[in-house]
Structure formats: structure tokens, C-alpha cells
Coordinates of C-alpha atoms (C1' of nucleotides) in Angstrom, one line a residue:
Chain A
X1 CA -20.1 12.9 20.5
X2 CA -23.6 10.9 20.8
X3 CA -23.8 6.9 21.2
X4 CA -24.4 7.1 17.7
X5 CA -21.3 8.4 16.5
X6 CA -19.7 6.4 13.9
X7 CA -16.1 5.5 15.4
X8 CA -13.1 5.1 12.8
X9 CA -9.6 4.1 13.0
X10 CA -6.7 6.0 11.0
X11 CA -4.0 4.1 9.2
X12 CA -1.3 6.0 8.1
X13 CA 2.8 5.7 8.3
X14 CA 2.9 9.9 8.5
X15 CA 1.6 11.1 11.1
X16 CA 1.5 15.0 9.7
X17 CA -1.1 13.2 7.3
X18 CA -3.1 11.7 9.9
X19 CA -3.6 15.1 11.1
X20 CA -4.6 16.1 8.2
X21 CA -7.5 13.6 7.8
X22 CA -8.3 14.2 11.7
X23 CA -8.8 17.6 10.9
X24 CA -11.0 17.0 8.1
X25 CA -13.3 14.5 9.7
X26 CA -13.9 16.5 12.7
X27 CA -15.6 18.9 11.0
X28 CA -18.2 16.4 9.6
X29 CA -20.9 15.7 12.7
X30 CA -21.4 11.9 13.1
X31 CA -18.1 10.7 12.9
X32 CA -15.4 10.4 15.5
X33 CA -11.5 9.5 15.0
X34 CA -11.0 6.9 18.3
X35 CA -7.5 5.7 17.3
X36 CA -4.8 6.0 14.8
X37 CA -1.9 3.5 14.0
X38 CA 1.2 3.7 11.5
X39 CA 1.5 0.6 10.1
X40 CA -0.4 -2.9 9.2
X41 CA 0.3 -4.6 12.0
X42 CA -0.9 -2.0 14.5
X43 CA -3.8 -1.4 12.5
X44 CA -4.7 -5.2 12.8
X45 CA -4.4 -4.8 16.4
X46 CA -6.2 -1.9 17.2
X47 CA -9.0 -3.0 15.0
X48 CA -9.5 -6.4 17.2
X49 CA -9.1 -4.2 20.6
X50 CA -11.0 -1.0 19.5
X51 CA -13.7 -2.4 16.6
X52 CA -14.4 0.7 14.8
X53 CA -17.3 0.7 12.2
X54 CA -14.8 2.4 9.7
X55 CA -11.1 2.0 9.1
X56 CA -9.0 4.5 6.6
X57 CA -6.0 3.0 5.4
X58 CA -3.0 4.0 3.3
X59 CA -1.4 1.7 1.2
X60 CA 2.3 2.0 1.3
X61 CA 3.5 1.4 4.9
X62 CA 6.5 0.0 6.2
X63 CA 6.2 -4.0 7.2
X64 CA 3.0 -5.4 6.2
X65 CA 1.3 -3.1 3.8
X66 CA -1.8 -1.8 3.3
X67 CA -2.9 -4.5 1.3
X68 CA -2.2 -7.3 3.5
X69 CA -3.7 -5.3 6.5
X70 CA -6.9 -5.1 4.7
X71 CA -7.2 -8.7 4.1
X72 CA -6.2 -9.4 7.5
X73 CA -8.6 -7.4 9.2
X74 CA -11.2 -8.9 6.9
X75 CA -10.0 -12.1 7.5
X76 CA -10.9 -11.7 11.4
X77 CA -14.1 -9.8 10.4
X78 CA -15.7 -10.3 7.0
X79 CA -18.4 -7.9 7.6
X80 CA -15.3 -4.9 8.3
X81 CA -15.2 -1.5 6.5
X82 CA -12.0 -0.4 4.7
X83 CA -11.9 2.8 2.8
X84 CA -8.7 2.9 1.0
X85 CA -7.2 6.2 0.9
X86 CA -3.8 6.5 -1.4
X87 CA -1.4 8.4 -3.5
X88 CA -1.6 5.9 -6.1
X89 CA -3.3 6.5 -9.0
X90 CA -3.2 3.5 -11.0
X91 CA -6.1 1.2 -11.4
X92 CA -3.7 -2.2 -10.3
X93 CA -3.7 -0.9 -6.7
X94 CA -7.7 -0.1 -6.4
X95 CA -7.8 -3.5 -7.9
X96 CA -5.7 -5.2 -5.2
X97 CA -7.6 -3.5 -2.7
X98 CA -10.8 -4.3 -3.5
X99 CA -10.0 -7.7 -4.1
X100 CA -8.5 -8.1 -0.8
X101 CA -11.8 -6.8 1.0
X102 CA -11.6 -2.8 0.7
X103 CA -15.1 -1.1 0.3
X104 CA -13.4 2.1 -1.1
X105 CA -10.8 3.5 -2.9
X106 CA -10.2 6.9 -2.6
X107 CA -6.8 8.9 -3.9
X108 CA -5.2 11.3 -1.7
X109 CA -5.4 13.6 -5.0
X110 CA -8.8 13.9 -4.5
X111 CA -10.5 17.4 -2.5
X112 CA -11.6 16.7 1.1
X113 CA -15.3 16.5 0.2
X114 CA -14.7 13.6 -2.1
X115 CA -13.1 11.6 1.1
X116 CA -15.7 12.8 3.3
X117 CA -18.9 11.4 1.0
X118 CA -16.5 8.2 0.5
X119 CA -16.6 8.0 4.3
X120 CA -20.5 8.5 4.2
X121 CA -21.2 6.1 1.4
X122 CA -18.5 3.1 2.8
X123 CA -20.6 3.6 6.3
X124 CA -23.8 3.5 4.2
X125 CA -22.7 0.0 2.9
X126 CA -22.2 1.3 -0.4
X127 CA -18.7 0.9 -2.4
X128 CA -17.0 4.4 -3.1
X129 CA -14.5 4.6 -5.8
X130 CA -13.1 8.0 -6.5
X131 CA -13.5 9.4 -10.2
X132 CA -10.1 9.5 -11.0
X133 CA -10.0 5.8 -10.4
X134 CA -13.0 5.4 -12.0
X135 CA -11.4 6.7 -15.1
X136 CA -8.0 5.0 -15.0
X137 CA -9.9 1.3 -14.2
X138 CA -12.1 2.4 -17.7
X139 CA -8.8 3.1 -19.6
X140 CA -7.0 0.5 -18.5
X141 CA -9.8 -1.9 -20.0
X142 CA -10.0 -0.1 -22.8
X143 CA -5.7 -0.3 -23.5
X144 CA -6.6 -3.8 -23.0
X145 CA -3.7 -3.9 -20.7
X146 CA -3.5 -7.7 -19.1
X147 CA -3.1 -6.8 -15.4
X148 CA -0.3 -9.4 -14.5
X149 CA -2.1 -11.4 -11.4
X150 CA -4.8 -12.8 -13.8
X151 CA -3.2 -13.8 -17.0
X152 CA 0.5 -15.3 -15.2
X153 CA -0.1 -19.1 -13.6
X154 CA 1.2 -18.8 -9.9
X155 CA 4.4 -20.4 -10.8
X156 CA 4.6 -17.6 -13.3
X157 CA 4.1 -15.0 -11.1
X158 CA 6.1 -16.3 -8.8
X159 CA 9.1 -16.6 -10.8
X160 CA 8.3 -12.5 -11.5
X161 CA 8.4 -11.3 -8.1
X162 CA 11.4 -13.1 -8.0
X163 CA 13.3 -11.8 -10.9
X164 CA 12.4 -8.1 -9.6
X165 CA 13.7 -9.3 -6.4
X166 CA 16.6 -10.9 -6.5
X167 CA 19.7 -10.6 -9.0
X168 CA 20.6 -13.4 -11.6
X169 CA 18.8 -16.4 -13.3
X170 CA 20.9 -18.4 -11.6
X171 CA 20.0 -17.1 -8.2
X172 CA 16.3 -17.5 -8.7
X173 CA 16.7 -21.0 -10.0
X174 CA 18.6 -22.2 -7.1
X175 CA 15.8 -21.0 -4.5
X176 CA 13.4 -22.6 -6.7
X177 CA 15.3 -25.8 -7.4
X178 CA 14.9 -25.6 -10.8
X179 CA 17.2 -25.3 -14.2
X180 CA 18.1 -22.3 -15.0
X181 CA 17.1 -23.0 -18.3
X182 CA 13.4 -23.1 -17.0
X183 CA 13.6 -20.1 -15.3
X184 CA 14.8 -18.1 -18.4
X185 CA 12.1 -19.8 -20.1
X186 CA 9.8 -18.7 -17.7
X187 CA 11.3 -15.0 -18.0
X188 CA 10.8 -14.9 -21.2
X189 CA 7.1 -16.2 -21.7
X190 CA 6.1 -13.8 -18.9
X191 CA 7.3 -10.9 -20.9
X192 CA 5.7 -12.4 -23.7
X193 CA 2.3 -12.5 -21.9
X194 CA 2.3 -9.4 -20.4
X195 CA 3.2 -7.8 -23.9
X196 CA 6.5 -6.1 -23.1
X197 CA 9.6 -6.3 -25.0
X198 CA 12.5 -5.5 -22.3
X199 CA 12.9 -6.1 -19.0
X200 CA 12.8 -2.1 -17.9
X201 CA 9.5 -2.1 -19.3
X202 CA 8.5 -5.1 -17.1
X203 CA 9.6 -3.3 -14.3
X204 CA 7.3 -0.2 -15.2
X205 CA 4.6 -2.5 -16.0
X206 CA 5.2 -4.0 -12.5
X207 CA 5.1 -0.9 -10.6
X208 CA 2.4 0.5 -12.4
X209 CA 0.3 -2.8 -11.5
X210 CA 1.4 -2.8 -8.1
X211 CA 3.3 -6.0 -7.4
X212 CA 6.2 -4.1 -6.7
X213 CA 6.7 -0.7 -4.5
X214 CA 9.3 1.6 -4.9
X215 CA 9.9 0.8 -1.1
X216 CA 10.3 -2.6 -2.0
X217 CA 13.1 -1.5 -4.6
X218 CA 14.8 0.7 -1.7
X219 CA 15.7 -2.4 0.7
X220 CA 17.1 -5.2 -1.4
Chain B
X1 CA -0.8 37.5 13.5
X2 CA 1.8 39.9 14.3
X3 CA 3.6 41.7 11.9
X4 CA 6.8 39.9 12.8
X5 CA 5.4 36.3 12.0
X6 CA 6.9 34.4 9.3
X7 CA 5.0 33.9 6.4
X8 CA 4.9 30.1 5.3
X9 CA 3.8 28.7 1.6
X10 CA 2.7 25.2 1.4
X11 CA 3.1 22.8 -1.5
X12 CA 1.7 19.5 -1.8
X13 CA -0.6 18.0 -4.3
X14 CA -2.9 16.0 -1.7
X15 CA -5.3 18.7 0.3
X16 CA -5.9 16.6 2.7
X17 CA -2.1 16.3 3.8
X18 CA -1.9 20.3 3.3
X19 CA -4.3 20.3 5.7
X20 CA -2.1 18.6 7.9
X21 CA 0.7 20.4 7.8
X22 CA -1.7 23.4 8.4
X23 CA -3.1 22.0 11.7
X24 CA 0.5 21.4 12.8
X25 CA 2.1 24.4 12.1
X26 CA -1.0 26.5 13.6
X27 CA -0.5 25.5 16.9
X28 CA 3.0 27.1 16.5
X29 CA 3.5 30.8 17.9
X30 CA 5.2 33.2 15.1
X31 CA 3.8 31.1 12.2
X32 CA 1.4 31.9 9.7
X33 CA 0.4 30.2 6.8
X34 CA -0.5 32.4 3.9
X35 CA -0.6 30.4 0.9
X36 CA -0.7 26.7 -0.7
X37 CA -0.1 25.5 -3.9
X38 CA -1.0 21.8 -5.5
X39 CA 2.2 21.8 -8.3
X40 CA 5.5 23.0 -8.9
X41 CA 4.3 25.8 -11.3
X42 CA 1.5 27.0 -9.1
X43 CA 4.3 27.3 -6.0
X44 CA 6.6 29.2 -8.4
X45 CA 4.2 31.5 -9.5
X46 CA 3.0 31.7 -5.4
X47 CA 6.4 32.5 -4.2
X48 CA 6.9 35.2 -6.7
X49 CA 3.2 37.2 -6.0
X50 CA 3.4 36.2 -2.4
X51 CA 7.2 36.1 -1.1
X52 CA 6.7 33.7 1.8
X53 CA 9.7 33.4 3.8
X54 CA 9.8 29.7 3.9
X55 CA 8.1 27.1 1.7
X56 CA 7.4 24.0 2.5
X57 CA 7.7 21.6 -0.3
X58 CA 6.9 18.3 -1.4
X59 CA 9.0 16.5 -4.3
X60 CA 6.7 14.1 -5.8
X61 CA 4.1 15.9 -7.7
X62 CA 2.5 16.2 -10.9
X63 CA 4.1 18.8 -14.0
X64 CA 6.8 20.5 -12.9
X65 CA 8.1 17.9 -9.5
X66 CA 9.6 19.5 -6.3
X67 CA 13.0 19.2 -7.0
X68 CA 12.6 21.7 -10.5
X69 CA 10.2 23.9 -8.8
X70 CA 13.2 24.4 -5.9
X71 CA 15.4 25.1 -8.5
X72 CA 13.4 27.5 -10.1
X73 CA 12.5 29.5 -7.1
X74 CA 15.8 29.8 -6.2
X75 CA 16.9 30.9 -9.6
X76 CA 14.2 33.8 -9.0
X77 CA 15.6 34.5 -5.6
X78 CA 18.8 33.2 -4.8
X79 CA 18.1 33.3 -0.8
X80 CA 14.7 31.7 -0.8
X81 CA 14.1 29.1 2.1
X82 CA 12.8 26.0 0.7
X83 CA 12.3 23.0 3.4
X84 CA 11.3 19.8 1.5
X85 CA 9.2 17.8 3.4
X86 CA 8.4 14.2 1.4
X87 CA 8.0 10.4 1.7
X88 CA 11.3 9.7 0.1
X89 CA 13.4 8.3 2.8
X90 CA 16.2 7.6 0.2
X91 CA 19.8 9.8 0.0
X92 CA 19.4 10.5 -3.5
X93 CA 16.7 12.5 -3.3
X94 CA 17.9 14.8 -0.1
X95 CA 21.3 15.3 -2.4
X96 CA 19.5 16.3 -5.2
X97 CA 17.1 18.5 -3.2
X98 CA 20.0 20.1 -1.3
X99 CA 22.2 20.5 -4.4
X100 CA 19.1 22.4 -6.3
X101 CA 19.2 24.6 -3.3
X102 CA 16.8 23.2 -0.7
X103 CA 17.5 24.4 2.8
X104 CA 16.3 21.4 4.5
X105 CA 15.1 17.9 3.9
X106 CA 12.4 15.9 6.2
X107 CA 10.6 13.1 5.6
X108 CA 6.9 12.5 6.5
X109 CA 7.5 9.8 9.0
X110 CA 8.9 12.1 11.2
X111 CA 6.9 13.5 14.2
X112 CA 5.2 16.8 13.9
X113 CA 8.0 17.7 16.6
X114 CA 10.7 17.2 13.8
X115 CA 8.9 19.5 11.3
X116 CA 8.2 21.9 13.1
X117 CA 11.8 22.2 14.7
X118 CA 13.2 21.9 10.9
X119 CA 10.7 25.0 10.0
X120 CA 12.7 27.1 13.1
X121 CA 16.2 26.1 12.2
X122 CA 15.6 26.6 8.5
X123 CA 14.0 30.2 9.3
X124 CA 17.0 31.0 11.5
X125 CA 19.5 30.3 8.2
X126 CA 20.2 26.5 9.6
X127 CA 20.3 23.3 7.4
X128 CA 17.7 21.1 8.1
X129 CA 18.2 17.2 7.8
X130 CA 15.9 15.0 9.4
X131 CA 17.7 12.0 11.5
X132 CA 16.3 9.1 9.2
X133 CA 18.3 10.7 6.5
X134 CA 21.3 11.4 8.1
X135 CA 21.7 7.6 8.8
X136 CA 21.0 7.0 5.2
X137 CA 23.6 9.5 4.0
X138 CA 26.0 7.6 5.9
X139 CA 24.8 4.8 4.8
X140 CA 25.1 5.7 1.5
X141 CA 28.5 6.8 2.0
X142 CA 30.0 3.8 3.5
X143 CA 28.6 1.5 1.0
X144 CA 30.6 3.3 -1.5
X145 CA 27.4 3.5 -3.9
X146 CA 28.2 5.4 -6.8
X147 CA 25.8 8.0 -7.6
X148 CA 24.9 7.7 -11.0
X149 CA 24.9 11.7 -12.1
X150 CA 28.7 11.8 -10.7
X151 CA 30.4 8.6 -12.4
X152 CA 28.4 9.3 -15.5
X153 CA 29.3 11.4 -18.2
X154 CA 26.7 14.1 -19.5
X155 CA 25.8 11.8 -22.6
X156 CA 25.5 8.5 -20.7
X157 CA 23.3 9.9 -18.0
X158 CA 21.2 10.9 -20.9
X159 CA 21.2 7.9 -22.4
X160 CA 20.2 6.3 -19.1
X161 CA 17.4 8.5 -18.8
X162 CA 16.0 7.6 -22.3
X163 CA 16.7 3.8 -21.7
X164 CA 14.6 4.1 -18.3
X165 CA 11.8 6.3 -20.3
X166 CA 11.5 5.1 -23.6
X167 CA 11.0 1.6 -24.8
X168 CA 13.6 0.2 -27.5
X169 CA 17.0 0.8 -28.0
X170 CA 16.3 1.7 -31.9
X171 CA 13.8 4.7 -30.9
X172 CA 16.6 5.7 -28.8
X173 CA 19.0 5.9 -31.0
X174 CA 16.4 7.7 -33.2
X175 CA 16.1 10.6 -31.2
X176 CA 19.7 10.9 -30.5
X177 CA 20.5 10.7 -34.1
X178 CA 22.9 8.2 -33.5
X179 CA 23.5 4.3 -34.5
X180 CA 21.6 1.4 -32.4
X181 CA 25.1 -0.1 -32.1
X182 CA 26.4 3.0 -30.0
X183 CA 23.2 3.1 -28.1
X184 CA 23.6 -0.8 -27.0
X185 CA 27.4 -0.3 -26.3
X186 CA 26.3 3.0 -24.0
X187 CA 24.0 0.3 -22.3
X188 CA 26.6 -1.9 -21.7
X189 CA 29.3 0.5 -20.3
X190 CA 26.2 2.1 -18.0
X191 CA 25.6 -1.0 -16.6
X192 CA 29.5 -1.6 -16.0
X193 CA 29.9 1.7 -14.6
X194 CA 27.0 1.6 -11.9
X195 CA 28.0 -1.9 -11.0
X196 CA 25.0 -3.6 -12.0
X197 CA 24.0 -6.9 -14.0
X198 CA 20.9 -6.8 -15.7
X199 CA 18.2 -4.0 -16.8
X200 CA 16.2 -4.5 -13.6
X201 CA 19.0 -4.0 -11.2
X202 CA 19.5 -0.6 -13.5
X203 CA 15.7 0.2 -12.7
X204 CA 16.1 -0.2 -8.9
X205 CA 19.5 1.6 -8.9
X206 CA 17.8 4.8 -10.7
X207 CA 14.9 4.6 -8.9
X208 CA 16.9 4.5 -5.2
X209 CA 18.6 7.6 -6.5
X210 CA 15.8 9.2 -7.9
X211 CA 16.5 9.6 -11.3
X212 CA 13.7 8.2 -12.0
X213 CA 10.2 8.5 -9.6
X214 CA 7.1 6.0 -9.3
X215 CA 4.8 8.5 -11.2
X216 CA 7.4 9.0 -14.3
X217 CA 6.9 5.7 -14.6
X218 CA 3.3 5.5 -14.7
X219 CA 2.7 8.1 -17.4
X220 CA 4.7 6.9 -20.3
Chain C
dC1 C1' -10.5 -41.8 -22.1
dG2 C1' -8.9 -38.2 -24.4
dA3 C1' -8.0 -33.1 -24.4
dT4 C1' -6.3 -29.6 -21.6
dC5 C1' -3.4 -26.8 -19.2
dG6 C1' 0.6 -26.3 -15.8
dC7 C1' 5.3 -27.1 -15.1
dC8 C1' 9.8 -28.9 -16.0
dG9 C1' 13.9 -28.6 -19.6
dG10 C1' 16.7 -29.9 -24.1
dG11 C1' 18.5 -28.0 -28.4
dA12 C1' 19.2 -25.2 -32.3
dA13 C1' 18.4 -20.5 -34.3
dA14 C1' 17.9 -15.5 -33.8
dA15 C1' 19.5 -11.9 -31.1
dT16 C1' 21.1 -9.2 -27.9
dT17 C1' 25.1 -7.6 -24.8
dT18 C1' 29.9 -7.6 -24.6
dC19 C1' 34.7 -6.9 -25.7
dA20 C1' 38.6 -5.4 -28.4
dC21 C1' 39.7 -1.9 -31.4
dG22 C1' 40.0 2.4 -34.2
dA23 C1' 38.9 7.3 -35.2
dC24 C1' 37.5 12.0 -34.5
dG25 C1' 37.6 16.3 -31.9
dG26 C1' 38.6 18.8 -27.6
dT27 C1' 41.2 20.4 -23.4
dG28 C1' 44.7 20.6 -20.4
dC29 C1' 49.3 20.9 -20.2
dA30 C1' 54.4 21.4 -20.6
Chain D
dT1 C1' 53.1 23.5 -30.7
dG2 C1' 53.1 18.7 -29.6
dC3 C1' 51.8 15.7 -26.5
dA4 C1' 48.4 12.7 -23.6
dC5 C1' 43.4 12.2 -22.2
dC6 C1' 38.8 11.9 -22.4
dG7 C1' 34.2 11.9 -24.4
dT8 C1' 31.8 10.2 -28.2
dC9 C1' 30.6 7.4 -31.7
dG10 C1' 30.9 3.7 -34.4
dT11 C1' 32.5 -1.8 -36.5
dG12 C1' 33.2 -6.4 -36.3
dA13 C1' 33.9 -10.9 -34.1
dA14 C1' 33.0 -13.6 -29.7
dA15 C1' 30.2 -14.8 -25.7
dT16 C1' 25.8 -15.0 -23.8
dT17 C1' 21.1 -14.5 -23.7
dT18 C1' 16.7 -14.9 -25.3
dT19 C1' 13.3 -16.9 -27.8
dC20 C1' 11.1 -21.0 -30.3
dC21 C1' 10.1 -25.5 -31.1
dC22 C1' 9.6 -29.6 -29.1
dG23 C1' 8.8 -33.7 -25.8
dG24 C1' 7.1 -35.5 -21.4
dC25 C1' 5.1 -35.4 -16.5
dG26 C1' 1.1 -35.0 -13.6
dA27 C1' -3.1 -33.7 -12.5
dT28 C1' -8.5 -32.2 -14.1
dC29 C1' -12.5 -31.9 -16.6
dG30 C1' -16.3 -33.4 -19.7

DNA sequence: CGATCGCCGGGAAAATTTCACGACGGTGCA
DNA sequence: TGCACCGTCGTGAAATTTTCCCGGCGATCG
């Protein structure tokens, strides 16, 4: 491990999976894994104390998720290099991750070579997107699926989040201090803007776009 | 690798993750990974040709999912030993997996020792459940959450699946060759039986119970 | 200043959900 | 055999919700 080795921080809540990253990266000369984190908060702490050249970050994690961790790390170090490595094969997550400041997005279905290649690219200052996500992004463009975060106003987005999280229209109206009628109107407007006909479709869209994750659903 | 080594088939659609299993299991004497599969169909083929002593199986995979793969393998070999190793920490999936014939259920958040221990237990003929899932199962018992598959009649369950998968009531009525009114009635009855007030809650419940997985949502 | 946009809600029509009810076939049981 | 029960399907009417159209208010922009 020469002084020129690139240092890496691994972030994934599954220890056996981190073991896999390690194994793959060890075979590559010039890379050195110096730390591992199991959630976003720990990742942030370790980034500050270890100052790695690169972070490989999973998205779905307990507590602070990967997207938020990316945001925080980038806020602390504007030049941080973060490669997102996740199971989510939908374009919505990729867009969110890149906007949050990630320099790459690779899915876990990719072969090890793709991961290694992406690591090298990001270290070289390039943006790395795995081929399947490139394709997804192209498709979502073609399908013209409106990304919720873009087409919705802040208030509408807030209502959407509450609709997915809370239960009744009345409860949401109360927490927002507005009339139930307004919530109902917004609810309808949101479905219209997103081009969905039913609440079930709405939830599906939200999941696809990463507004809601499967783990979010469980805890409520 | 002595002749007494226990042979193992790894099934996971993420190659880097399989690498992790390998790495962990290799450190354990007496175990030998003889094959890897990336989806349920391949797992079934390889089980038949390789006849491993144990299968370590992920659940969420493209095409034939893990549950179905467990079912098929067990159908072909009633004494197959399958350990499910997955990210899903909800009791619903565990119940489904065990009913399908799995001999163990361990979550990926578990430390490597737990996985190794479970492998040994299953090989010894025991049923292995990781502590977090034990806890989840206990909770779901206490909460008395009615499991959809139990409380719903076959027809109702079918309608529920279609509600989550298809779009409009009319489409479902057509595929089922019944009146849209009947579907609406069933829809209402289902929500009543499951104790949910809105469609959004319905989707959430379905996700918790593993009737629907996040990947299912994406492809429709 | 006029135009636009986000936000809030009322009113009324339109659609949906819910409820009560009946019919039919199958099953189990005395 | 008769009876009660359950699952499935459907109708009609009431209750509720969704949707559409409307106006008002404040902020922003050219």
C-alpha cells in the first residue's frame, strides 16, 4: 500500500455485502479500503475523520438514507467524490443521487468490472453511470414521465409526502393547518399533474421515483 | 476440500454480493461453494444438476423470485435445504418463505457470524431464524395484524393482486369476466377485512406483507 | 402596473364507495 | 333429504369523495 493508493470508505448496512466490495476492490492495485460504515450518520462521521479519496455508498439504509448522506458529505466537502452503488434500477433514484452531489451511480446487478471501472472513472474526475441506468434514464425521457419533484410545487410535494405517510385527509389537513377541502383539492391536482388515475398508481409512481422507499412503508 | 465438505449453491442477482457470501463462507472449514445463480430459474436448473447440500437464496430477483424458486426446488426434492438470506426485515416474507419450504430465514443486516451459524444449523437439520425476524414475528403476532393471505378468500386475494398490479376497476373486471360493480364491491370488502381505510394504506399493507415487492411495482 | 403563479378554499356536479339485499351453487352436517 | 352456512356475483340507492370551476390573496417579474 503505497502512499499513492486511493483511499476508500465503504458504506452499506449489510456487512456481508461490504465484504463483497472489499473482495472485489482488493484485487485492484492502487485502491485501499480504509473504513466502513453501516448507515448515513456513521458515513458522515467517518468521512470527516478519515478524509477518503472516494466513498462507495449504498442508498437504502436505516436512519439517514444514502441520498441524505451524500448531501451532507458534499456540504462539508464540496469536492467529495461519492459513487452510489445500489440495487435500485430506476432512473428516479439516479437523478436524485446525482443532484445530491454523487459523482457516479452504479447498480448492484452490474458485474464487478463495471464497479471497478466506475471507481476508476470517478477517481479520475469523471461522472460514472452504469449502462442499465443510462438506458432507464433514456426511457424515462422518452416516456415523458413527469418526475414528481420537478412538476410539483413545494406545497404539493409536501402534501404528496403526507398522503403517502399519514392516513386520512383530515389528519393531513390538521398537521398543515388548512381545510380538509384544500388537501382534497391538492390531492386531486397532484394526481392530475403526475398523470395517474388512482391512489394505487400514485404510490407506485412514488416508489419508482424514490419519494417513498419500501422501508419507509414498514415503520409507519 | 475433503469429500465430507458440505456443498453450497449461492443464489443472488448481485454478483458483488455473491462475492461477499463466498468470502465469508470460505473462511469456514467444511463448506464449499460449488455454484452460483443470478435468478430463480437458473437456481432451479443448477440445483437439479449439482445437487448441493444447501442453497443460500436471496428473495428479490428478476423473473422468478426467490419464494417461487424455493417452492420449485422443494417440489423437485422434498428434502432440499434452503436458507433464505435477504434484505427484507418483515415478518410477512419470512412466513411466506418458510411456508414455501425454506429451512431458514436470515436478514442481510445480520453479522457474518449469524449467517455462518444459520448455515450450520440448517445443515444440521435445524430451522434457523435470525433474531431480528424472531422479534418481528413476535410483534406482528402481538399487533394482531391480520395477514391478508389468511383472512381473504381466494377470489378476494386475486382481486387484491390485480388491484395492485393493474390500473382501473374496469380492466380488472374485464380480465376476471365479472361486472365492474363486483370488483368495486370486492375492493371495498377487502379494505374492510384488512382494516385499512384508504388505497394508500392498502398498498402499504401489501408491501409489508410481501404480497407486492418494490420491484413488482416498477415493471408494470 | 398588469400578468402570472402559488396557495387557500367554497359550491356544485360527477364519480365512486359503501351498504343493504337477493340469488345461486357448493359443502358440511344431522 | 333438508338445512344452514359460505363464497361469489350482482343491483339499487344512499353516502361520501373526487373533480371541476370559481374567486381571493400575496409575491414575483418584466
